[in-house]
Short mmCIF file of C-alpha atoms and ligand atoms in Angstrom, two decimals:
data_model
loop_
_atom_site.label_atom_id
_atom_site.label_comp_id
_atom_site.label_asym_id
_atom_site.label_seq_id
_atom_site.Cartn_x
_atom_site.Cartn_y
_atom_site.Cartn_z
CA MET A 4 -1.17 -17.48 9.76
CA ARG A 5 -3.59 -17.86 12.56
CA LEU A 6 -2.51 -15.13 14.89
CA MET A 7 -3.71 -12.09 13.06
CA PHE A 8 -6.63 -10.94 11.06
CA SER A 9 -8.00 -13.48 8.65
CA ILE A 10 -5.44 -13.92 6.02
CA VAL A 11 -6.24 -12.77 2.60
CA THR A 12 -4.54 -14.96 0.10
CA SER A 13 -7.29 -17.43 -0.06
CA SER A 14 -9.40 -18.39 -2.97
CA CYS A 15 -11.24 -21.29 -1.51
CA SER A 16 -14.92 -21.15 -1.92
CA SER A 17 -16.19 -22.22 1.40
CA VAL A 18 -15.56 -22.20 5.07
CA CYS A 19 -14.40 -25.75 5.26
CA SER A 20 -12.87 -28.02 7.80
CA CYS A 21 -9.17 -28.60 7.38
CA SER A 22 -9.51 -32.24 6.58
CA SER A 23 -11.72 -31.50 3.60
CA HIS A 24 -10.54 -28.15 2.32
CA ILE A 25 -8.35 -29.48 -0.41
CA TRP A 26 -11.30 -31.00 -2.18
CA SER A 27 -13.51 -28.02 -1.66
CA THR A 28 -10.89 -25.75 -3.22
CA HIS A 29 -10.75 -28.01 -6.19
CA GLN A 30 -14.45 -28.40 -6.66
CA SER A 31 -15.39 -24.78 -6.10
CA THR A 32 -13.00 -23.67 -8.79
CA VAL A 33 -14.82 -25.84 -11.25
CA SER A 34 -18.34 -25.06 -10.05
CA THR A 35 -18.04 -21.28 -10.18
CA SER A 36 -15.80 -20.73 -13.15
CA ILE A 37 -18.62 -20.61 -15.70
CA PRO A 38 -21.01 -18.14 -13.98
CA LEU A 39 -18.12 -15.80 -13.21
CA SER A 40 -17.06 -15.70 -16.85
CA LYS A 41 -19.19 -12.59 -17.48
CA TYR A 42 -16.86 -10.59 -15.24
CA PRO A 43 -13.83 -9.12 -17.00
CA GLY A 44 -10.19 -9.62 -16.08
CA PRO A 45 -6.98 -11.01 -17.52
CA ARG A 46 -7.62 -14.42 -19.06
CA LEU A 47 -4.77 -16.18 -17.28
CA TRP A 48 -5.95 -14.97 -13.88
CA ALA A 49 -9.46 -16.27 -14.62
CA ILE A 50 -8.41 -19.81 -15.48
CA THR A 51 -5.75 -20.50 -12.87
CA HIS A 52 -4.85 -19.38 -9.36
CA PHE A 53 -1.21 -19.11 -10.29
CA PRO A 54 -0.91 -15.36 -11.18
CA ASP A 55 -2.92 -14.29 -8.13
CA ALA A 56 -0.96 -16.56 -5.81
CA TYR A 57 2.39 -15.62 -7.29
CA HIS A 58 1.75 -11.89 -7.04
CA ARG A 59 0.43 -12.17 -3.50
CA ALA A 60 3.67 -13.85 -2.56
CA THR A 61 5.74 -11.13 -4.19
CA GLY A 62 3.67 -8.37 -2.57
CA ARG A 63 2.41 -7.00 -5.92
CA GLN A 64 -1.11 -8.45 -6.07
CA ALA A 65 -2.94 -5.46 -4.51
CA HIS A 66 -1.17 -3.07 -6.92
CA LEU A 67 -1.99 -5.21 -9.94
CA VAL A 68 -5.64 -5.61 -8.98
CA ALA A 69 -5.94 -1.82 -8.67
CA ASP A 70 -4.45 -1.49 -12.17
CA MET A 71 -6.97 -4.04 -13.44
CA HIS A 72 -9.83 -1.94 -12.08
CA HIS A 73 -8.49 1.04 -13.99
CA LYS A 74 -8.40 -1.08 -17.14
CA TYR A 75 -11.54 -3.26 -16.82
CA GLY A 76 -13.92 -1.32 -14.56
CA PRO A 77 -15.60 -1.65 -11.16
CA VAL A 78 -15.69 -5.49 -10.93
CA VAL A 79 -12.74 -7.65 -11.87
CA ARG A 80 -12.21 -11.40 -11.82
CA THR A 81 -8.86 -11.99 -10.15
CA ALA A 82 -8.89 -15.80 -9.90
CA PRO A 83 -11.18 -18.65 -10.99
CA ASN A 84 -13.51 -18.03 -8.03
CA GLU A 85 -12.56 -14.53 -6.87
CA LEU A 86 -13.98 -11.10 -7.67
CA SER A 87 -12.64 -7.71 -6.66
CA PHE A 88 -15.00 -4.72 -6.38
CA CYS A 89 -14.40 -1.02 -6.67
CA GLU A 90 -17.80 0.49 -5.89
CA GLU A 91 -19.14 2.21 -2.79
CA GLY A 92 -22.10 -0.20 -2.36
CA ALA A 93 -19.71 -3.17 -2.24
CA TRP A 94 -18.36 -2.13 1.19
CA LEU A 95 -21.63 -2.75 2.99
CA ASP A 96 -22.72 -5.70 0.84
CA ILE A 97 -19.43 -7.55 1.42
CA TYR A 98 -18.30 -6.57 4.92
CA GLY A 99 -21.50 -5.34 6.54
CA LYS A 100 -24.92 -6.74 7.21
CA PRO A 101 -27.22 -5.11 4.66
CA VAL A 102 -30.97 -5.24 5.28
CA SER A 103 -31.34 -7.66 2.38
CA ARG A 104 -29.47 -10.38 4.31
CA SER A 105 -29.92 -11.86 7.75
CA THR A 106 -26.25 -12.74 8.21
CA GLN A 107 -22.79 -11.40 7.42
CA LEU A 108 -20.77 -13.00 4.65
CA PRO A 109 -18.24 -15.26 6.38
CA LYS A 110 -14.55 -14.50 6.20
CA ASP A 111 -12.72 -16.64 3.72
CA GLN A 112 -11.24 -19.05 6.28
CA GLN A 113 -9.04 -20.98 3.94
CA GLN A 114 -5.80 -19.47 5.18
CA ILE A 115 -6.47 -19.74 8.87
CA LEU A 116 -4.59 -22.68 10.26
CA PRO A 117 -6.15 -24.12 13.37
CA PRO A 118 -4.39 -22.58 16.38
CA PRO A 119 -2.31 -24.95 18.55
CA SER A 120 -4.60 -24.05 21.48
CA GLY A 121 -7.70 -24.69 19.37
CA VAL A 122 -9.02 -21.23 20.31
CA TRP A 123 -9.72 -18.56 17.68
CA ASN A 124 -9.18 -14.87 18.30
CA MET A 125 -12.11 -12.55 17.50
CA SER A 126 -10.87 -11.69 14.03
CA GLN A 127 -10.55 -15.31 12.94
CA GLN A 128 -13.64 -16.55 14.74
CA PRO A 129 -15.98 -18.07 12.12
CA SER A 130 -19.11 -17.85 14.29
CA ASP A 131 -20.69 -14.38 14.37
CA GLU A 132 -22.14 -15.00 17.86
CA GLU A 133 -18.78 -16.03 19.27
CA HIS A 134 -17.14 -13.08 17.57
CA GLN A 135 -19.62 -10.69 19.18
CA ARG A 136 -19.19 -12.33 22.59
CA MET A 137 -15.43 -11.80 22.49
CA ARG A 138 -15.59 -8.35 20.97
CA ARG A 139 -17.92 -7.17 23.75
CA PHE A 140 -15.25 -7.87 26.36
CA PHE A 141 -12.66 -5.78 24.56
CA ALA A 142 -14.96 -3.03 23.29
CA HIS A 143 -14.89 -1.49 26.79
CA GLY A 144 -11.16 -0.89 26.42
CA PHE A 145 -11.85 1.20 23.30
CA SER A 146 -14.73 3.37 24.52
CA GLU A 147 -14.50 7.17 24.76
CA LYS A 148 -14.12 6.88 28.52
CA ALA A 149 -11.39 4.26 28.23
CA LEU A 150 -9.50 6.49 25.81
CA ARG A 151 -9.67 9.39 28.26
CA ASP A 152 -8.41 7.12 31.05
CA GLN A 153 -5.62 5.78 28.84
CA GLU A 154 -4.44 9.25 27.84
CA PRO A 155 -1.87 9.61 30.67
CA ILE A 156 -0.33 6.23 29.77
CA MET A 157 -0.10 7.17 26.11
CA ASN A 158 1.10 10.71 26.77
CA LYS A 159 4.07 9.34 28.64
CA TYR A 160 5.21 7.61 25.43
CA PHE A 161 4.29 10.49 23.10
CA ASN A 162 6.42 12.86 25.18
CA LEU A 163 9.25 10.36 25.42
CA PHE A 164 9.10 9.98 21.62
CA ILE A 165 9.60 13.74 21.17
CA ARG A 166 12.38 13.83 23.79
CA ARG A 167 14.24 10.93 22.15
CA LEU A 168 13.98 12.65 18.76
CA HIS A 169 15.49 15.81 20.28
CA GLU A 170 18.37 13.67 21.58
CA ASN A 171 18.91 12.02 18.20
CA CYS A 172 18.31 14.81 15.71
CA ALA A 173 21.92 15.85 15.12
CA LYS A 174 21.92 13.28 12.31
CA ALA A 175 19.19 12.17 9.91
CA VAL A 176 16.73 9.76 11.58
CA ASP A 177 14.70 6.85 10.29
CA ILE A 178 11.30 8.16 11.40
CA ASN A 179 9.67 4.90 10.33
CA LYS A 180 11.68 3.05 12.98
CA TRP A 181 10.83 5.64 15.64
CA TYR A 182 7.12 5.30 14.87
CA ASP A 183 7.47 1.52 15.26
CA LEU A 184 9.27 1.93 18.59
CA LEU A 185 6.57 4.29 19.82
CA SER A 186 3.62 2.12 18.75
CA PHE A 187 5.07 -1.08 20.18
CA ASP A 188 5.75 0.68 23.50
CA VAL A 189 2.19 2.03 23.67
CA MET A 190 0.52 -1.23 22.59
CA SER A 191 2.62 -3.47 24.85
CA ASP A 192 1.67 -1.28 27.80
CA LEU A 193 -2.04 -1.38 26.94
CA ALA A 194 -2.17 -5.06 25.95
CA PHE A 195 0.36 -6.57 28.37
CA GLY A 196 0.64 -4.07 31.21
CA GLU A 197 4.30 -3.24 30.58
CA SER A 198 6.18 -1.48 27.85
CA PHE A 199 8.77 -3.07 25.56
CA GLY A 200 11.07 -0.14 26.39
CA GLY A 201 11.89 0.39 22.72
CA LEU A 202 12.02 4.19 22.86
CA GLU A 203 14.42 4.14 25.83
CA ASN A 204 16.77 1.61 24.18
CA SER A 205 16.29 2.82 20.59
CA LYS A 206 15.78 -0.85 19.72
CA LEU A 207 12.86 -2.99 18.66
CA HIS A 208 12.13 -5.81 21.08
CA PRO A 209 13.40 -9.13 19.58
CA TRP A 210 9.85 -10.48 19.70
CA THR A 211 8.71 -7.57 17.50
CA LYS A 212 11.18 -8.46 14.79
CA SER A 213 10.13 -12.10 14.63
CA MET A 214 6.47 -11.07 14.65
CA GLN A 215 7.03 -8.73 11.69
CA ALA A 216 8.94 -11.41 9.81
CA MET A 217 6.12 -13.83 10.45
CA LEU A 218 3.44 -11.42 9.23
CA ARG A 219 5.35 -10.93 6.04
CA ALA A 220 5.63 -14.66 5.47
CA ILE A 221 1.87 -15.14 5.67
CA PRO A 222 0.94 -14.40 2.05
CA VAL A 223 3.82 -16.52 0.84
CA LEU A 224 2.65 -19.44 2.94
CA GLY A 225 -0.89 -18.85 1.75
CA ILE A 226 0.11 -20.14 -1.65
CA THR A 227 0.15 -23.59 -0.15
CA GLN A 228 -3.62 -23.55 -0.21
CA LYS A 229 -3.88 -23.02 -3.92
CA TYR A 230 -2.40 -26.11 -5.44
CA TYR A 231 -3.57 -29.62 -4.95
CA PRO A 232 -1.62 -31.81 -4.31
CA LEU A 233 1.29 -29.38 -4.04
CA ASP A 234 -0.46 -27.61 -1.14
CA ARG A 235 0.00 -30.66 1.07
CA ILE A 236 3.70 -30.88 0.31
CA LEU A 237 4.29 -27.14 0.69
CA LEU A 238 2.38 -27.06 3.95
CA LEU A 239 4.44 -29.95 5.28
CA ILE A 240 7.63 -28.02 4.49
CA ALA A 241 6.27 -24.75 5.90
CA LYS A 242 4.62 -26.15 9.00
CA PRO A 243 7.68 -26.62 11.22
CA PHE A 244 8.69 -23.01 10.59
CA LEU A 245 5.14 -21.82 11.10
CA ARG A 246 4.55 -23.74 14.26
CA GLU A 247 7.88 -22.74 15.77
CA SER A 248 7.26 -19.02 15.17
CA GLU A 249 3.70 -19.35 16.39
CA LEU A 250 4.70 -21.11 19.54
CA LYS A 251 7.39 -18.52 20.29
CA PHE A 252 4.80 -15.81 19.77
CA TYR A 253 2.20 -17.43 21.99
CA ASN A 254 4.54 -18.47 24.75
CA PHE A 255 5.61 -14.87 25.00
CA VAL A 256 2.01 -13.58 24.92
CA GLU A 257 0.95 -16.09 27.58
CA ARG A 258 3.76 -15.08 29.93
CA GLN A 259 2.91 -11.40 29.48
CA VAL A 260 -0.84 -11.90 29.97
CA MET A 261 -0.26 -14.05 33.04
CA LYS A 262 1.91 -11.28 34.55
CA ARG A 263 -0.67 -8.64 33.67
CA LEU A 264 -3.59 -10.55 35.18
CA LYS A 265 -1.68 -10.94 38.43
CA LEU A 266 -1.45 -7.15 38.83
CA GLN A 267 -3.83 -6.13 41.57
CA THR A 268 -3.81 -2.38 40.91
CA PRO A 269 -6.57 -1.59 38.40
CA ARG A 270 -5.24 -0.05 35.19
CA PRO A 271 -7.32 1.30 32.30
CA ASP A 272 -5.94 -0.98 29.60
CA PHE A 273 -7.37 -3.47 27.08
CA LEU A 274 -7.54 -6.31 29.59
CA VAL A 275 -9.23 -4.58 32.50
CA TYR A 276 -12.75 -5.77 31.71
CA ALA A 277 -11.68 -9.31 30.85
CA GLN A 278 -9.74 -9.35 34.15
CA GLU A 279 -12.67 -8.06 36.21
CA SER A 280 -14.99 -10.72 34.86
CA LEU A 281 -12.53 -13.63 35.24
CA ASN A 282 -14.03 -16.59 37.10
CA THR A 283 -17.60 -15.45 36.46
CA PRO A 284 -19.83 -17.77 34.38
CA GLU A 285 -19.77 -15.50 31.33
CA SER A 286 -16.05 -14.67 31.42
CA LEU A 287 -13.54 -15.27 28.66
CA THR A 288 -11.16 -18.16 29.27
CA PHE A 289 -7.47 -17.48 29.91
CA GLN A 290 -6.69 -18.87 26.45
CA GLU A 291 -9.25 -16.58 24.81
CA ILE A 292 -7.74 -13.58 26.59
CA CYS A 293 -4.27 -14.55 25.37
CA GLU A 294 -5.35 -15.07 21.76
CA ASN A 295 -7.03 -11.65 21.69
CA ALA A 296 -4.27 -9.82 23.55
CA GLY A 297 -1.87 -11.06 20.85
CA LEU A 298 -4.26 -9.87 18.14
CA LEU A 299 -4.66 -6.41 19.71
CA MET A 300 -0.92 -6.07 20.08
CA VAL A 301 -0.25 -6.95 16.45
CA GLY A 302 -3.25 -5.09 15.02
CA GLY A 303 -2.44 -1.90 16.89
CA ALA A 304 1.29 -1.91 16.58
CA GLU A 305 1.62 -2.59 12.84
CA SER A 306 -1.07 -0.33 11.41
CA THR A 307 -0.73 3.00 13.24
CA PRO A 308 3.01 3.47 12.54
CA SER A 309 2.29 2.68 8.91
CA ALA A 310 -0.31 5.47 8.84
CA LEU A 311 2.09 7.87 10.57
CA ALA A 312 4.95 7.06 8.22
CA GLY A 313 2.62 7.50 5.23
CA VAL A 314 1.29 10.88 6.33
CA THR A 315 4.80 12.13 7.16
CA TYR A 316 6.09 11.17 3.73
CA LEU A 317 3.11 12.67 1.91
CA LEU A 318 3.46 15.95 3.82
CA LEU A 319 7.17 16.10 3.04
CA CYS A 320 6.41 15.65 -0.65
CA ASN A 321 3.80 18.43 -0.46
CA PRO A 322 5.52 21.40 1.20
CA THR A 323 2.50 23.70 0.94
CA CYS A 324 0.32 21.31 2.94
CA LEU A 325 3.15 20.81 5.43
CA ALA A 326 3.53 24.57 5.84
CA ILE A 327 -0.23 25.11 6.33
CA LEU A 328 -0.49 22.42 8.99
CA THR A 329 2.71 23.41 10.81
CA SER A 330 1.74 27.06 10.94
CA CYS A 331 -1.77 26.16 12.08
CA LEU A 332 -0.32 24.15 14.99
CA ARG A 333 2.24 26.78 15.94
CA THR A 334 -0.31 29.56 16.00
CA THR A 335 -2.92 27.53 17.88
CA PHE A 336 -0.58 26.39 20.64
CA GLN A 337 1.88 28.35 22.76
CA SER A 338 3.83 25.22 23.66
CA VAL A 339 3.85 21.53 22.81
CA ASP A 340 2.43 20.77 26.27
CA GLU A 341 -0.83 22.44 25.32
CA ILE A 342 -1.48 19.70 22.73
CA ASN A 343 -3.85 17.12 24.15
CA SER A 344 -6.83 15.05 23.04
CA VAL A 345 -9.26 17.93 23.56
CA THR A 346 -7.23 20.75 22.02
CA VAL A 347 -5.89 18.76 19.06
CA ASN A 348 -9.18 18.64 17.18
CA ILE A 349 -8.10 20.77 14.23
CA ASP A 350 -10.00 20.32 10.95
CA TYR A 351 -6.96 20.58 8.70
CA LEU A 352 -5.07 17.97 10.74
CA LEU A 353 -7.97 15.55 10.36
CA ALA A 354 -8.17 16.30 6.63
CA VAL A 355 -4.45 15.57 6.25
CA LEU A 356 -4.84 12.23 8.03
CA ASN A 357 -7.89 11.20 6.00
CA GLU A 358 -6.15 12.07 2.78
CA ALA A 359 -3.08 10.06 3.78
CA LEU A 360 -5.28 7.08 4.69
CA ARG A 361 -6.85 7.35 1.23
CA LEU A 362 -3.55 7.25 -0.63
CA TYR A 363 -1.73 4.93 1.76
CA PRO A 364 -4.16 2.63 3.59
CA PRO A 365 -2.26 0.85 6.39
CA VAL A 366 -4.16 -2.43 5.92
CA PRO A 367 -4.37 -2.41 2.15
CA SER A 368 -4.70 -6.12 1.60
CA ILE A 369 -7.96 -7.40 0.40
CA PHE A 370 -9.74 -9.17 3.22
CA SER A 371 -12.06 -11.50 1.39
CA ARG A 372 -15.50 -12.77 2.32
CA VAL A 373 -17.34 -15.72 0.76
CA THR A 374 -20.81 -15.54 -0.82
CA PRO A 375 -23.47 -18.00 0.45
CA PRO A 376 -24.14 -21.16 -1.60
CA GLU A 377 -27.21 -19.58 -3.21
CA GLY A 378 -25.24 -16.47 -4.23
CA CYS A 379 -26.12 -12.87 -3.37
CA PHE A 380 -26.21 -9.34 -4.74
CA ILE A 381 -23.17 -7.12 -4.37
CA ALA A 382 -23.40 -3.50 -5.47
CA GLY A 383 -26.49 -4.43 -7.48
CA ARG A 384 -24.89 -7.38 -9.30
CA TYR A 385 -25.68 -11.04 -8.76
CA VAL A 386 -22.63 -13.00 -7.63
CA PRO A 387 -22.81 -16.81 -7.65
CA GLY A 388 -22.39 -18.83 -4.47
CA ASN A 389 -19.02 -19.73 -2.96
CA THR A 390 -17.22 -16.83 -4.58
CA SER A 391 -14.48 -15.05 -2.69
CA VAL A 392 -15.23 -11.31 -2.82
CA SER A 393 -13.42 -8.19 -1.63
CA VAL A 394 -13.03 -4.43 -2.14
CA SER A 395 -9.75 -3.19 -3.61
CA GLN A 396 -8.75 -0.25 -1.43
CA ARG A 397 -6.01 0.84 -3.75
CA GLY A 398 -8.44 0.65 -6.67
CA ILE A 399 -11.43 2.41 -5.11
CA ASN A 400 -9.39 5.12 -3.34
CA ARG A 401 -7.54 6.15 -6.47
CA SER A 402 -10.27 5.81 -9.04
CA ALA A 403 -10.89 8.79 -11.32
CA SER A 404 -14.61 8.02 -11.09
CA ASN A 405 -14.46 8.72 -7.37
CA PHE A 406 -11.93 11.55 -7.09
CA VAL A 407 -10.70 14.61 -8.92
CA ARG A 408 -6.91 14.30 -9.42
CA PRO A 409 -7.08 10.91 -7.66
CA ASN A 410 -3.36 10.34 -7.23
CA GLU A 411 -2.65 13.76 -5.75
CA PHE A 412 -2.40 14.54 -2.05
CA ALA A 413 -5.08 17.19 -1.56
CA PRO A 414 -6.32 17.46 2.05
CA GLN A 415 -8.68 20.24 0.95
CA ARG A 416 -10.94 17.62 -0.63
CA TRP A 417 -11.93 16.77 2.99
CA THR A 418 -12.66 20.37 3.96
CA GLY A 419 -15.31 21.22 1.37
CA ASP A 420 -13.12 22.80 -1.33
CA ALA A 421 -15.34 23.51 -4.37
CA GLU A 422 -12.95 21.86 -6.83
CA PHE A 423 -13.49 18.51 -5.09
CA ARG A 424 -17.22 18.77 -4.44
CA ASP A 425 -17.98 15.64 -6.52
CA ASP A 426 -15.44 13.46 -4.70
CA GLN A 427 -16.94 10.27 -3.26
CA LEU A 428 -15.36 10.52 0.18
CA LYS A 429 -17.46 7.64 1.53
CA VAL A 430 -15.58 5.07 -0.53
CA VAL A 431 -12.54 5.61 1.72
CA GLN A 432 -12.91 2.99 4.46
CA PRO A 433 -9.41 2.19 5.79
CA PHE A 434 -10.91 0.62 8.95
CA SER A 435 -13.45 -1.46 6.97
CA VAL A 436 -17.17 -1.44 7.81
CA GLY A 437 -19.69 -3.67 9.56
CA PRO A 438 -19.63 -5.77 12.73
CA ARG A 439 -16.04 -6.89 12.10
CA ASN A 440 -14.61 -3.49 11.33
CA CYS A 441 -11.59 -2.17 13.24
CA ILE A 442 -12.15 -2.07 16.98
CA GLY A 443 -9.18 0.30 17.37
CA ARG A 444 -10.32 3.10 15.03
CA ASN A 445 -10.76 5.77 17.71
CA LEU A 446 -7.54 4.84 19.41
CA ALA A 447 -5.70 4.98 16.09
CA PHE A 448 -7.02 8.50 15.35
CA PHE A 449 -6.20 9.57 18.90
CA GLU A 450 -2.61 8.40 18.50
CA MET A 451 -2.14 9.70 14.96
CA LYS A 452 -3.49 13.19 15.75
CA LEU A 453 -1.45 13.67 18.90
CA VAL A 454 1.80 12.25 17.59
CA LEU A 455 1.71 14.15 14.30
CA ALA A 456 0.72 17.41 16.01
CA LYS A 457 3.48 17.13 18.60
CA LEU A 458 6.08 16.20 15.98
CA LEU A 459 5.24 19.07 13.63
CA TYR A 460 5.02 21.54 16.48
CA SER A 461 8.45 20.52 17.78
CA PHE A 462 10.49 20.17 14.59
CA ASP A 463 10.96 21.46 11.07
CA LEU A 464 11.07 18.38 8.86
CA GLU A 465 12.99 17.71 5.66
CA LEU A 466 13.02 14.57 3.50
CA CYS A 467 16.46 13.08 2.83
CA GLU A 468 17.25 12.58 -0.83
CA GLU A 469 17.67 8.82 -0.37
CA SER A 470 14.02 8.50 0.72
CA ARG A 471 12.54 10.27 -2.27
CA GLY A 472 10.10 7.80 -3.86
CA TRP A 473 9.74 5.96 -0.51
CA MET A 474 6.12 5.06 -1.20
CA ASP A 475 6.54 3.91 -4.78
CA GLY A 476 6.23 0.21 -5.40
CA GLN A 477 6.25 -0.85 -1.75
CA LYS A 478 5.35 -4.48 -1.34
CA ILE A 479 2.05 -5.29 0.33
CA LEU A 480 2.32 -8.43 2.43
CA PHE A 481 -0.87 -8.02 4.42
CA PHE A 482 0.56 -4.70 5.74
CA ASN A 483 2.72 -2.26 3.76
CA VAL A 484 6.34 -3.35 3.84
CA ARG A 485 7.96 -0.07 4.83
CA PRO A 486 11.62 0.64 4.11
CA PRO A 487 13.50 3.18 6.29
CA LEU A 488 12.14 6.71 5.92
CA MET A 489 15.10 9.03 6.43
CA ILE A 490 14.34 12.62 7.43
CA LYS A 491 16.19 15.57 8.96
CA LEU A 492 14.72 17.21 12.05
CA LYS A 493 15.46 20.77 13.12
CA PRO A 494 14.10 21.72 16.55
CA TYR A 495 11.62 24.60 16.35
CA VAL A 496 12.45 27.51 18.63
CA LYS A 497 9.54 29.82 19.33
CA ALA A 498 10.48 33.44 18.57
C1 HEM B 526 -4.57 3.39 11.27
C2 HEM B 526 -4.69 2.34 12.05
C3 HEM B 526 -5.55 1.10 11.76
C4 HEM B 526 -6.11 0.66 10.60
C5 HEM B 526 -6.08 1.32 9.23
C6 HEM B 526 -6.82 -0.57 10.89
C7 HEM B 526 -7.54 -1.32 9.97
C8 HEM B 526 -8.28 -2.45 10.26
C9 HEM B 526 -9.09 -3.18 9.33
C10 HEM B 526 -9.22 -2.83 7.85
C11 HEM B 526 -9.69 -4.21 9.99
C12 HEM B 526 -10.63 -5.26 9.41
C13 HEM B 526 -9.84 -6.51 9.04
C14 HEM B 526 -10.69 -7.62 8.46
O1 HEM B 526 -11.83 -7.43 8.10
O2 HEM B 526 -10.15 -8.72 8.35
C15 HEM B 526 -9.24 -4.13 11.35
C16 HEM B 526 -9.65 -5.01 12.34
C17 HEM B 526 -9.14 -4.97 13.62
N1 HEM B 526 -8.29 -4.03 14.16
FE1 HEM B 526 -7.55 -2.41 13.23
N2 HEM B 526 -6.66 -0.85 12.22
C18 HEM B 526 -5.91 0.15 12.79
C19 HEM B 526 -5.56 0.27 14.13
C20 HEM B 526 -5.89 -0.64 15.10
C21 HEM B 526 -5.57 -0.51 16.51
C22 HEM B 526 -4.85 0.71 17.14
C23 HEM B 526 -6.01 -1.65 17.12
C24 HEM B 526 -5.93 -2.07 18.57
C25 HEM B 526 -5.21 -1.59 19.48
C26 HEM B 526 -6.65 -2.47 16.11
C27 HEM B 526 -7.21 -3.71 16.36
C28 HEM B 526 -8.02 -4.39 15.45
C29 HEM B 526 -8.75 -5.61 15.79
C30 HEM B 526 -8.75 -6.33 17.13
C31 HEM B 526 -9.45 -5.97 14.64
C32 HEM B 526 -10.40 -7.18 14.48
C33 HEM B 526 -11.80 -6.72 14.86
C34 HEM B 526 -12.86 -7.80 14.76
O3 HEM B 526 -12.63 -8.81 14.10
O4 HEM B 526 -13.92 -7.59 15.36
N3 HEM B 526 -6.55 -1.83 14.90
N4 HEM B 526 -8.40 -3.05 11.50
#
């Protein structure tokens, strides 16, 4: 689907125009299958796209690829022209711009349907120059200064979140839903200039639900690209659904952006710089602003609640870590109001978040890039041209070669504990690396630190029996598909 990050189900070899992509898929499979044969992997996956495509559609592919790495080693062939890597050097070689190359590897564009408006957002944009041009306009909204200016807007929602939990804590709550409500309220305010009002109404905005459903359909629809001539038929069937959801999404975004740009009072949100430069020769067009506002909304509102839900669950399963962090917060602060972006910088809190991002990366899907026609070196290995390459986050983050007790939640590995001194912390890159890494990294940490600190300061938390095993076997359809996370909250009363 076009509206988000580049979609990751692709196996096509090249960045190709839509009219010709069917043939390029076909040909690339043939042209690269022999040179890739030296890379290990299950035989069936190497000779046909079917297992990869099928498991992407069922949300199991990322789990299975991680298992393959444990079985076969640091490089695995996951489709006729796809390789997955599990080595630190692969991050920069695939997603960055190493000194050995003058350009970035292009995103595998196969799954990106041309937008109805004909305008790409920055994440989909195939041209690096155009990507940089767009990103520059929005980077201002994510600077240190912007974050400081946005703090009062965000604090309003963080405090409302805590108040609403106080009002609802007589019974068990689905904290996953409350994190969603919070993130969508914050992001809609910063991207569109007005909140969805989810926390007030305890309800997700109807647009949010259709957006989530759409995101989850993406990998399923991606299968259409794998089978010639079936891809044409499948795409024909899927297209009306796709286009209808897309149009609903964009009509809504356009209305919101139009309203926001009409506001005369300056506000420190994501659109302020784009608004200021409107009607100047170098400005973004209205359509470009809309495409990117939609992207920021989706990118910000789906990933941060996933991280928060993950860290909450992991803490609840590890009572000692929960007790250390809670006591640290309650001794550092006299009241919840003392927690702000300056005071919240507590090493153990950061360690807890990093460890949760390692075990439960919020964007775990494998965002592939394509090697140039002449091939290139990745982590010291030659990879033939037109190969789709990616890093398996689940594989690299849980590899016994990188971590002591890799599947255990151990925040102390981030604070210099001697037992974990050989851990390869640099392999954990939940925000990716390089010029197309996450623009919202600082904002995400800002939100995660403040929300978690305020929650743990305000309540004693307990996991409900029905949510034990919440993380096990979750589907990955671009993002983690999160079921309800039921917890009990007991307000903390300072002695
Ligand atoms: C824990 C939270 C987050 C995680 C783990 C995360 C992760 C990522 C990753 C892995 C990418 C690279 C995708 C690719 O290469 O295709 C990315 C890109 C992006 N993220 Fe995030 N993200 C988070 C929060 C946010 C927030 C809060 C925002 C905005 C409000 C945001 C906006 C974006 C945008 C616009 C891009 C595309 C950047 C570009 O193409 O230049 N993300 N994110």
